[in-house]
Each structure stands twice: as structure tokens, then as C-alpha cells.
Amino acid sequence: MKRSISNLALRRMTAYLAYLKSLPEDSPKNVSATMIANALQLGDVQVRKDLAKIARPGHTKVGRDKAELIWDIERCIGLDKPVTAVLIGTDDFLPWFSHQCGDRVVISARFSADPISQGKDTMALSELPRFCRDHPTQIGILNVSSDMLYPAADLLAESGVRAIWNFSPVPLESREGVVIQNENLLPTLGILSYYALHPAPARKPAED
Amino acid sequence: MKRSISNLALRRMTAYLAYLKSLPEDSPKNVSATMIANALQLGDVQVRKDLAKIARPGHTKVGRDKAELIWDIERCIGLDKPVTAVLIGTDDFLPWFSHQCGDRVVISARFSADPISQGKDTMALSELPRFCRDHPTQIGILNVSSDMLYPAADLLAESGVRAIWNFSPVPLESREGVVIQNENLLPTLGILSYYALHPAPARKPAED
DNA sequence: TAGATTGTTAATCGATTAACAATC
DNA sequence: TAGATTGTTAATCGATTAACAATC
């Protein structure tokens, strides 16, 4: 039974990737798990285990080739080329989104259920299935009101999109065969508010 | 030794809160842990344990009074009144942020290191300590470039702000005595990209 | 060689779930 | 009463960490 990768591990992978890419051009050619672990405040064994799962083996006393490791991680999680996406709903998060994701995500079309916002650059929701048939779409990005959330998610699933990134204020519950990530600020606000209210814990209160 | 609440539990608390608030006015006066658990796809024992930690005891065969439970949760995590915050940096995430947080967060001032963007509604970073002395500030919201990240975080800490919400593209590593939450899209993109690439797992691939 | 690194196997830790007793 | 609920104690599960052997 092929061992799969946990979401926690996947999150760390992207952290490794971002760290490796942030290293200057003239930094040493090789990197060790210990170096990565120290930079990211993680355990070295954990980093080693993560890397062993998805990258080619390291070399004793040498570590891994930085460029090769970047390549291995990107290939594994599919970030070696831009991710294709469609957006359903409001684009108010888009400036910040682009600021964060840069050219890793290409939003190839925008859809809306609201006839008023439909126009040259926004299509009617009913056109989604046809569009996805013609254009390979990896991720559906949602930013809709609560009454449109499940209809929009269902339509994405029917159109063959199996990964949903939900920026709507209401979280989307999990559905069979579809991976969902909710970009919901309330839980995080709750954590920060809680610690702002209650005297700070002595030892690291977890950074989640 | 007073048992503290884990971040995972805190996240669930806000989910309970959002769910309870989403119930229609004319819904039953009482709610049970089982009902909440079913609505949020969680285990009923887990919900019961969470609620036992922070809310007044429930009543056998009756559950809890909905309004009282909302009140208890809000009081515990400090969301019974708006959270006060300052913003350092770019406000490109603000439309979406306001859309999500509504009136739960009040951003009382905006600061910038960039003299060009300073003006009527944006103060110089050097004014931050004085501002925080005069205005109680629970959370510092960051959205700055990587070179300004640690200076800004340090300045917040010096100004007595012990909770940081980081919307910058680069994550902030944990610091003694300060709670940090990074609003970083890359890890989530990684998860979605991974599952879009690899055939969907048979059973729920976790929703994080 | 000594030391920095790899990777693996066993132990620990924390969070979730199962089993159960109590009660209105 | 039976059943829906509460809460608690014990078991399970998964992820992290510790200990160790191997190697250049």
C-alpha cells in the first residue's frame, strides 16, 4: 500500500520550497536537512523524513543538490508549472492573491451567477462545464455568497474539477472525491483574539 | 496546572460559533453537541469535550441554550466585542478582509515605512509605539515586503502588541512571547496542486 | 580519524475516538 | 420506561521526536 503524504507534510514541503528558492544564487550548491530545519524552526529528522518521501536520496556528509531538490519538490506537488484555475464569484481578493501567488496560478476565466457582472471578462455560470471541457482546469476558486456556495461547488465537481479553493466567508464542508481548502479568516482571528485576551503562554503557543 | 486550549480546538470553536450564528432566529432554543457535530462533519464526543472546556455545563437530554452557548464561546475567545488592530503595509487584501471579518475587527490606524504612501490616513512607522500607547491594540496586521517583515514585527513587539497576523508573502517565524498567524497562500496551493496532480484518494483526503 | 550527514526503527506525545456510566 | 443527551475514562491513531547504525 503506497504511503501517501499528509497535508501537514505537504505544507512543510512548500515551506522547504520557498526557503530553497529564497537562498541567494551564490549560496552553497548543496543543502542539508539540518540547515533547512534550523531556518524553518523544525526538527532535522522531520525534514529528512519528508524529503526521503518525495526527493531522490541525499548523500552522506553532503546533503542534496539544491537545484535538484527544488526540482524534486516542485515535481512532486505539481508546482513546476503554473496551476490552471477558474474563478467563480467576486474578485475582491485578487490583488492580494496575485501578490502572494505571483505566476504560480493562472486564472483562465472568471464566472459569475450575477448577470450584471457578466460581460467581456466574466462568463455566465452555465458556461462553466463547456469551458472546463475545452480548457484543462486543475483548481476551482470560489468567492461567492453562502446561497451560491454549494451550487457553485457542485457545478465545479460536475465539470470535472476536483480541487476547490474557497475564499467565500462561509466554509465548504468536504465532499466525496473533491479536495477542499477553505480560506477562512475567522478561525485565525479566533486564535489571535484568544491569545490577545489571555496572558501569553510561557512556551511557544504553537504557530499552527 | 490549568489545561490550555489547543489551536485546533480554538479553530473548531469559531466554527461552532459561525454555525450557531447561522441558525435561523426561529430554530429551536436549544442545541446539542450531536447536532453541531453533524452539521460540521465532526465527532460528537469531540464537540462535547470542546464545549465542556469553555462553556457552562449542558443539560442531559436538553443540550445547551443556543444564545448562552454563543455568548460563552465569544467570551472565551474574545470575540464578544470587536478586536482592535493596526495595519502595517499594503492594504490590497483589505476589501476581501472586510468582506470576511465584517465588524469583528476594527483597524484603527494604518502605518507604512514608505514615505510616498504616508498621508492623511497612513502614518509613519515611527509613530507606531506612541499610537499603541495611546490606543489599546490587540492585533498587529502585517502586509509588507520581506525586508520589512522582521523590523515591523519587532516594532510591534516593542509597542506591546503580542499577536501578529501576517498577510505578507513571506511567513514570519515564531518569536518568544508573540503569537503569530501567517496568512500564506503557498502551502494551500501546494495541497490543492498535489491532489489535482495525483489521482484522488479513495477516502477523504483530510480537509485540514 | 572525527564529524557531519544520511536514513531507519523504536519511543513519545498529543489529539481523536470508543466505550461506558449517569440522568432527565 | 426508553432514548437522547451529558460527561469521563480508556483505547487508538497519527505525527513527531529520540536513539541508533551506516558512511564518506
XYZ file of C-alpha atoms (C1' of nucleotides) in Angstrom:
464
model
C 0.000 0.000 0.000
C 1.611 3.189 -1.247
C 2.120 5.549 1.623
C 0.525 8.886 0.915
C 1.647 12.305 2.074
C -0.234 14.089 4.861
C -1.448 17.634 4.427
C 0.862 18.741 7.215
C 3.798 17.281 5.346
C 2.640 18.913 2.106
C 2.518 22.273 3.877
C 6.073 21.788 5.046
C 7.139 20.847 1.528
C 6.046 24.219 0.209
C 7.912 25.854 3.084
C 11.061 23.989 2.074
C 10.482 25.063 -1.498
C 10.017 28.712 -0.594
C 13.083 28.637 1.620
C 15.271 26.994 -1.008
C 14.131 29.473 -3.628
C 14.859 32.351 -1.272
C 18.508 31.352 -0.961
C 20.838 33.639 -2.878
C 22.298 32.495 -6.187
C 25.772 32.318 -4.754
C 24.849 30.214 -1.723
C 26.439 26.749 -1.450
C 25.399 24.275 -4.129
C 24.285 21.714 -1.561
C 21.814 21.877 1.299
C 21.346 19.613 4.302
C 18.171 18.725 6.145
C 19.682 20.260 9.271
C 20.161 23.584 7.528
C 16.574 23.658 6.315
C 15.282 22.587 9.724
C 17.157 25.358 11.514
C 15.940 28.012 9.098
C 12.322 26.942 9.491
C 12.375 26.059 13.188
C 11.660 22.408 12.567
C 13.284 19.159 13.653
C 16.016 17.850 11.381
C 14.648 14.301 11.477
C 11.287 15.558 10.334
C 12.791 17.352 7.368
C 14.835 14.280 6.487
C 11.759 12.060 6.589
C 9.772 14.471 4.469
C 12.489 14.725 1.858
C 13.025 10.969 1.789
C 9.389 10.569 0.768
C 9.483 12.733 -2.314
C 13.037 13.514 -3.358
C 15.926 11.434 -4.637
C 18.205 10.165 -1.843
C 20.697 12.518 -0.252
C 24.405 11.930 0.044
C 26.082 11.254 3.348
C 28.038 14.256 4.621
C 26.975 16.265 1.576
C 23.222 16.588 1.718
C 21.353 17.260 -1.500
C 21.917 19.343 -4.573
C 19.846 22.471 -4.077
C 18.609 22.767 -7.645
C 17.752 19.091 -7.841
C 15.868 19.268 -4.575
C 13.837 22.262 -5.715
C 13.055 20.385 -8.878
C 12.021 17.219 -6.985
C 9.707 19.085 -4.643
C 8.106 21.101 -7.422
C 7.549 17.990 -9.491
C 6.021 16.129 -6.585
C 3.473 18.759 -5.639
C 2.890 19.920 -9.185
C 4.287 23.406 -8.830
C 6.835 23.001 -11.598
C 4.429 24.749 -13.930
C 1.603 27.216 -13.307
C -1.584 25.783 -11.860
C -4.634 26.416 -14.040
C -7.715 27.752 -12.306
C -11.102 29.286 -12.850
C -12.713 31.824 -10.540
C -16.371 31.845 -9.624
C -17.608 34.946 -7.863
C -16.171 38.198 -6.600
C -12.586 39.148 -7.371
C -12.004 41.403 -4.353
C -9.254 39.098 -3.068
C -7.442 39.054 -6.387
C -4.901 41.877 -5.862
C -3.650 40.234 -2.696
C -3.919 36.768 -4.234
C -1.729 37.762 -7.181
C 0.647 39.461 -4.784
C 1.043 36.138 -2.947
C 0.873 33.565 -5.710
C 2.675 35.505 -8.413
C 2.742 33.471 -11.597
C 2.207 30.122 -9.948
C -1.519 30.318 -10.626
C -3.122 31.261 -13.921
C -6.797 32.118 -13.672
C -8.006 31.388 -17.176
C -11.590 32.542 -16.776
C -13.973 34.189 -14.390
C -17.594 33.168 -13.913
C -20.488 34.769 -12.137
C -24.103 33.959 -11.415
C -24.890 37.649 -11.364
C -25.933 38.856 -14.847
C -24.859 42.394 -14.011
C -21.208 41.495 -13.519
C -21.187 39.268 -16.590
C -19.545 40.813 -19.609
C -16.403 40.777 -21.609
C -14.236 39.217 -18.919
C -16.874 37.390 -16.867
C -18.926 34.482 -18.167
C -22.254 33.095 -17.071
C -22.015 30.184 -14.665
C -23.847 27.983 -17.133
C -20.844 28.150 -19.439
C -18.541 26.569 -16.877
C -18.902 22.889 -17.895
C -18.194 23.660 -21.541
C -15.247 25.851 -20.646
C -13.701 23.161 -18.454
C -14.178 20.606 -21.210
C -12.193 22.790 -23.587
C -9.623 24.101 -21.117
C -7.884 21.809 -18.633
C -8.674 23.203 -15.200
C -6.965 21.986 -12.058
C -8.474 24.225 -9.417
C -11.787 25.990 -8.945
C -11.545 29.159 -6.896
C -14.718 30.265 -5.155
C -15.690 33.583 -3.654
C -19.448 33.565 -3.521
C -22.302 34.222 -1.114
C -23.482 31.391 1.109
C -26.519 30.572 -1.026
C -24.354 30.119 -4.123
C -21.643 28.100 -2.357
C -22.957 24.574 -2.826
C -24.453 25.120 -6.276
C -21.119 26.505 -7.449
C -19.161 23.673 -5.824
C -21.477 21.079 -7.376
C -21.104 22.648 -10.779
C -17.328 22.523 -10.456
C -17.461 18.856 -9.494
C -19.759 18.103 -12.442
C -17.302 19.917 -14.677
C -14.538 17.586 -13.567
C -12.708 19.966 -11.231
C -11.600 18.006 -8.188
C -9.809 20.696 -6.173
C -11.648 23.678 -4.725
C -10.093 26.732 -3.105
C -12.839 28.512 -1.244
C -12.352 32.201 -0.397
C -16.014 32.708 0.479
C -16.855 33.856 4.000
C -18.630 30.543 4.632
C -16.557 27.346 4.724
C -17.383 24.482 2.389
C -17.787 21.073 4.007
C -15.909 18.150 2.487
C -17.433 16.288 -0.451
C -16.609 12.873 -1.858
C -13.892 12.940 -4.475
C -13.139 16.639 -4.154
C -10.333 18.225 -2.192
C -11.378 21.397 -0.446
C -9.332 24.121 1.147
C -11.193 26.888 2.883
C -9.500 30.246 3.057
C -11.479 31.398 6.029
C -10.196 34.165 8.286
C -12.480 33.657 11.260
C -10.650 30.687 12.834
C -7.374 32.543 12.685
C -8.939 35.654 14.126
C -10.223 33.454 16.927
C -6.735 32.197 17.769
C -5.218 35.670 17.760
C -8.061 37.141 19.755
C -7.813 34.340 22.305
C -4.122 34.881 22.920
C -4.511 38.637 22.953
C -7.105 38.166 25.666
C -5.416 35.506 27.767
C -1.935 36.166 29.175
C 0.678 34.812 26.774
C 1.719 31.230 27.491
C 5.253 30.718 28.747
C 6.445 28.407 25.985
C 5.678 28.654 22.300
C 1.878 28.529 21.961
C 2.218 26.794 18.595
C 2.277 28.711 15.398
C -0.077 26.392 13.554
C -1.864 23.166 36.081
C -4.621 24.866 34.120
C -5.236 22.981 30.918
C -4.964 25.268 27.959
C -6.820 25.107 24.667
C -5.072 23.877 21.545
C -5.134 25.876 18.343
C -7.042 23.088 16.654
C -9.699 23.316 19.336
C -9.798 27.094 19.011
C -10.365 26.749 15.288
C -13.267 24.427 15.939
C -14.692 26.876 18.485
C -15.002 29.564 15.836
C -16.645 27.018 13.546
C -19.200 26.276 16.271
C -19.723 29.974 16.702
C -20.251 30.610 12.996
C -22.618 27.668 12.769
C -24.670 28.736 15.780
C -24.936 32.269 14.462
C -26.023 30.973 11.073
C -29.032 29.198 12.565
C -32.305 30.964 11.823
C -33.958 33.013 14.529
C -36.855 30.599 14.773
C -34.708 27.488 15.171
C -35.043 25.532 18.414
C -33.862 27.359 21.527
C -31.505 24.529 22.485
C -28.676 22.849 20.618
C -26.920 19.550 21.262
C -23.312 18.590 20.633
C -24.552 15.905 18.263
C -26.390 18.452 16.169
C -23.327 20.683 15.885
C -21.099 17.704 15.127
C -23.322 16.507 12.294
C -23.532 19.949 10.745
C -19.761 20.363 10.772
C -18.767 16.766 9.989
C -17.099 16.279 13.343
C -17.374 13.663 16.068
C -19.962 14.358 18.745
C -17.572 13.458 21.559
C -15.078 15.935 20.258
C -17.631 18.720 20.221
C -18.756 17.792 23.722
C -15.195 17.867 25.015
C -14.538 21.214 23.379
C -17.675 22.760 24.809
C -17.025 21.333 28.260
C -13.730 23.237 28.316
C -15.129 26.674 27.726
C -18.882 26.752 28.194
C -21.193 26.236 31.137
C -22.333 22.617 31.554
C -25.044 21.258 29.309
C -28.242 19.636 30.454
C -28.929 15.962 29.995
C -31.378 15.259 27.192
C -31.666 19.007 26.506
C -28.241 20.186 25.412
C -27.381 23.830 25.798
C -29.195 27.091 25.365
C -28.142 28.396 21.966
C -27.837 32.060 22.977
C -25.905 31.190 26.134
C -23.546 28.957 24.201
C -22.838 31.660 21.638
C -22.172 34.027 24.492
C -19.846 31.583 26.265
C -17.790 30.880 23.159
C -17.497 34.545 22.222
C -16.442 35.450 25.738
C -13.842 32.719 25.855
C -12.110 33.598 22.604
C -12.651 37.323 22.967
C -14.953 37.809 20.019
C -17.768 39.311 22.064
C -16.571 42.730 21.031
C -14.591 43.940 18.008
C -10.880 43.164 18.021
C -8.699 46.255 17.763
C -5.902 46.158 15.219
C -3.339 48.248 13.397
C -2.166 47.596 9.861
C 1.398 47.939 8.700
C 1.931 47.861 4.968
C -0.137 47.446 1.846
C -3.923 47.322 2.056
C -4.554 45.259 -1.073
C -6.129 42.461 0.980
C -8.465 44.815 2.776
C -11.588 44.550 0.590
C -11.600 40.785 0.949
C -10.579 41.011 4.605
C -13.523 43.268 5.425
C -15.775 41.025 3.415
C -14.731 38.102 5.635
C -14.337 39.699 9.036
C -17.158 42.205 8.837
C -17.247 44.263 12.002
C -15.348 41.787 14.149
C -12.109 43.637 13.504
C -11.584 47.381 13.747
C -8.392 48.615 12.122
C -7.771 51.825 13.989
C -4.722 53.011 12.086
C -2.525 52.209 9.140
C 1.233 52.576 9.090
C 3.780 52.463 6.339
C 7.547 52.660 6.023
C 7.135 54.161 2.575
C 7.009 57.983 2.764
C 5.075 58.159 -0.516
C 2.077 56.270 0.829
C 2.121 58.197 4.097
C -0.517 60.836 4.314
C -3.850 61.625 5.826
C -4.784 58.027 6.543
C -1.357 56.443 6.763
C 1.193 57.210 9.467
C 4.931 56.790 9.543
C 6.119 53.563 11.134
C 7.986 55.551 13.767
C 4.685 56.713 15.209
C 3.578 53.166 15.987
C 4.860 52.887 19.579
C 3.217 56.147 20.597
C -0.034 55.200 18.886
C -0.182 51.832 20.647
C 0.498 53.512 23.966
C -2.499 55.766 23.449
C -4.788 53.245 21.778
C -5.196 49.712 23.107
C -4.183 47.413 20.256
C -4.750 43.680 20.349
C -3.506 42.609 16.941
C -0.888 43.845 14.522
C -1.681 43.075 10.905
C 1.274 42.923 8.546
C 1.450 43.049 4.782
C 4.969 44.124 3.978
C 7.893 43.119 1.805
C 10.332 40.528 3.122
C 12.973 43.055 4.126
C 10.478 44.951 6.272
C 8.962 41.855 7.862
C 11.177 41.432 10.900
C 11.694 45.143 11.581
C 7.921 45.620 11.537
C 7.323 42.577 13.747
C 9.958 43.760 16.217
C 8.425 47.203 16.344
C 5.029 45.689 17.090
C 6.504 43.595 19.889
C 8.255 46.651 21.332
C 4.962 48.503 21.190
C 3.338 45.828 23.322
C 1.387 44.036 20.623
C 1.596 40.321 21.266
C -0.491 38.926 18.418
C 0.574 39.270 14.804
C -1.470 38.429 11.734
C 0.879 38.254 8.811
C -0.559 38.650 5.301
C 2.865 39.204 3.742
C 4.007 36.753 1.078
C 6.817 35.596 3.353
C 5.934 33.737 6.568
C 7.098 35.054 9.923
C 8.882 32.558 12.151
C 7.736 32.288 15.747
C 9.117 34.707 18.318
C 9.149 34.500 22.103
C 6.073 35.967 23.718
C 4.282 36.760 20.465
C 1.579 34.700 18.805
C 1.924 34.605 15.057
C -0.503 33.523 12.399
C 0.714 33.531 8.839
C -1.877 34.034 6.137
C 0.216 32.436 3.466
C -1.373 31.006 0.336
C 1.500 28.921 -0.943
C 1.061 25.910 1.386
C -2.596 25.676 0.488
C -1.830 25.983 -3.199
C 0.621 23.141 -2.706
C -2.039 20.860 -1.239
C -4.543 21.614 -3.988
C -1.957 21.257 -6.706
C -0.785 17.947 -5.278
C -4.267 16.432 -5.246
C -5.079 17.855 -8.663
C -1.969 16.099 -9.926
C -2.273 12.781 -8.134
C -5.403 10.654 -8.583
C -7.906 11.475 -5.868
C -7.604 9.307 -2.777
C -10.432 6.855 -2.157
C -11.354 8.105 1.279
C -11.490 11.688 2.492
C -8.001 13.153 1.946
C -8.432 15.300 5.023
C -9.733 18.824 4.840
C -7.165 20.279 7.183
C 40.150 9.601 12.018
C 36.323 12.524 13.587
C 32.370 14.641 12.413
C 28.588 15.762 9.542
C 25.486 13.815 7.297
C 22.110 10.122 5.731
C 18.214 7.042 6.750
C 15.554 3.703 9.880
C 13.487 1.676 13.924
C 11.534 2.452 18.410
C 9.551 5.628 21.802
C 6.823 9.514 22.889
C 3.390 12.734 22.595
C -0.976 14.787 21.615
C -5.309 14.596 19.647
C -9.245 11.887 18.385
C -12.384 8.245 19.092
C -14.563 4.408 21.525
C -16.729 2.626 25.492
C -19.193 3.497 29.375
C -21.844 5.284 33.365
C -25.202 8.794 34.692
C -29.575 11.292 34.170
C -33.836 13.524 32.959
C -39.550 3.218 30.566
C -36.637 4.101 26.527
C -33.876 7.151 24.371
C -31.332 11.273 23.855
C -28.322 13.554 25.936
C -24.361 14.710 29.174
C -19.603 13.949 30.692
C -15.431 10.879 31.767
C -12.024 7.246 31.441
C -9.555 4.175 28.472
C -8.005 2.887 23.816
C -6.480 4.143 19.367
C -4.358 6.604 15.947
C -1.132 9.532 13.639
C 2.536 12.561 13.760
C 6.759 13.942 15.874
C 10.972 13.043 18.153
C 14.670 10.231 20.090
C 18.063 6.794 19.541
C 20.886 4.441 16.633
C 23.552 2.348 12.805
C 25.833 3.444 8.430
C 29.020 6.118 5.516
C 32.012 9.272 3.179
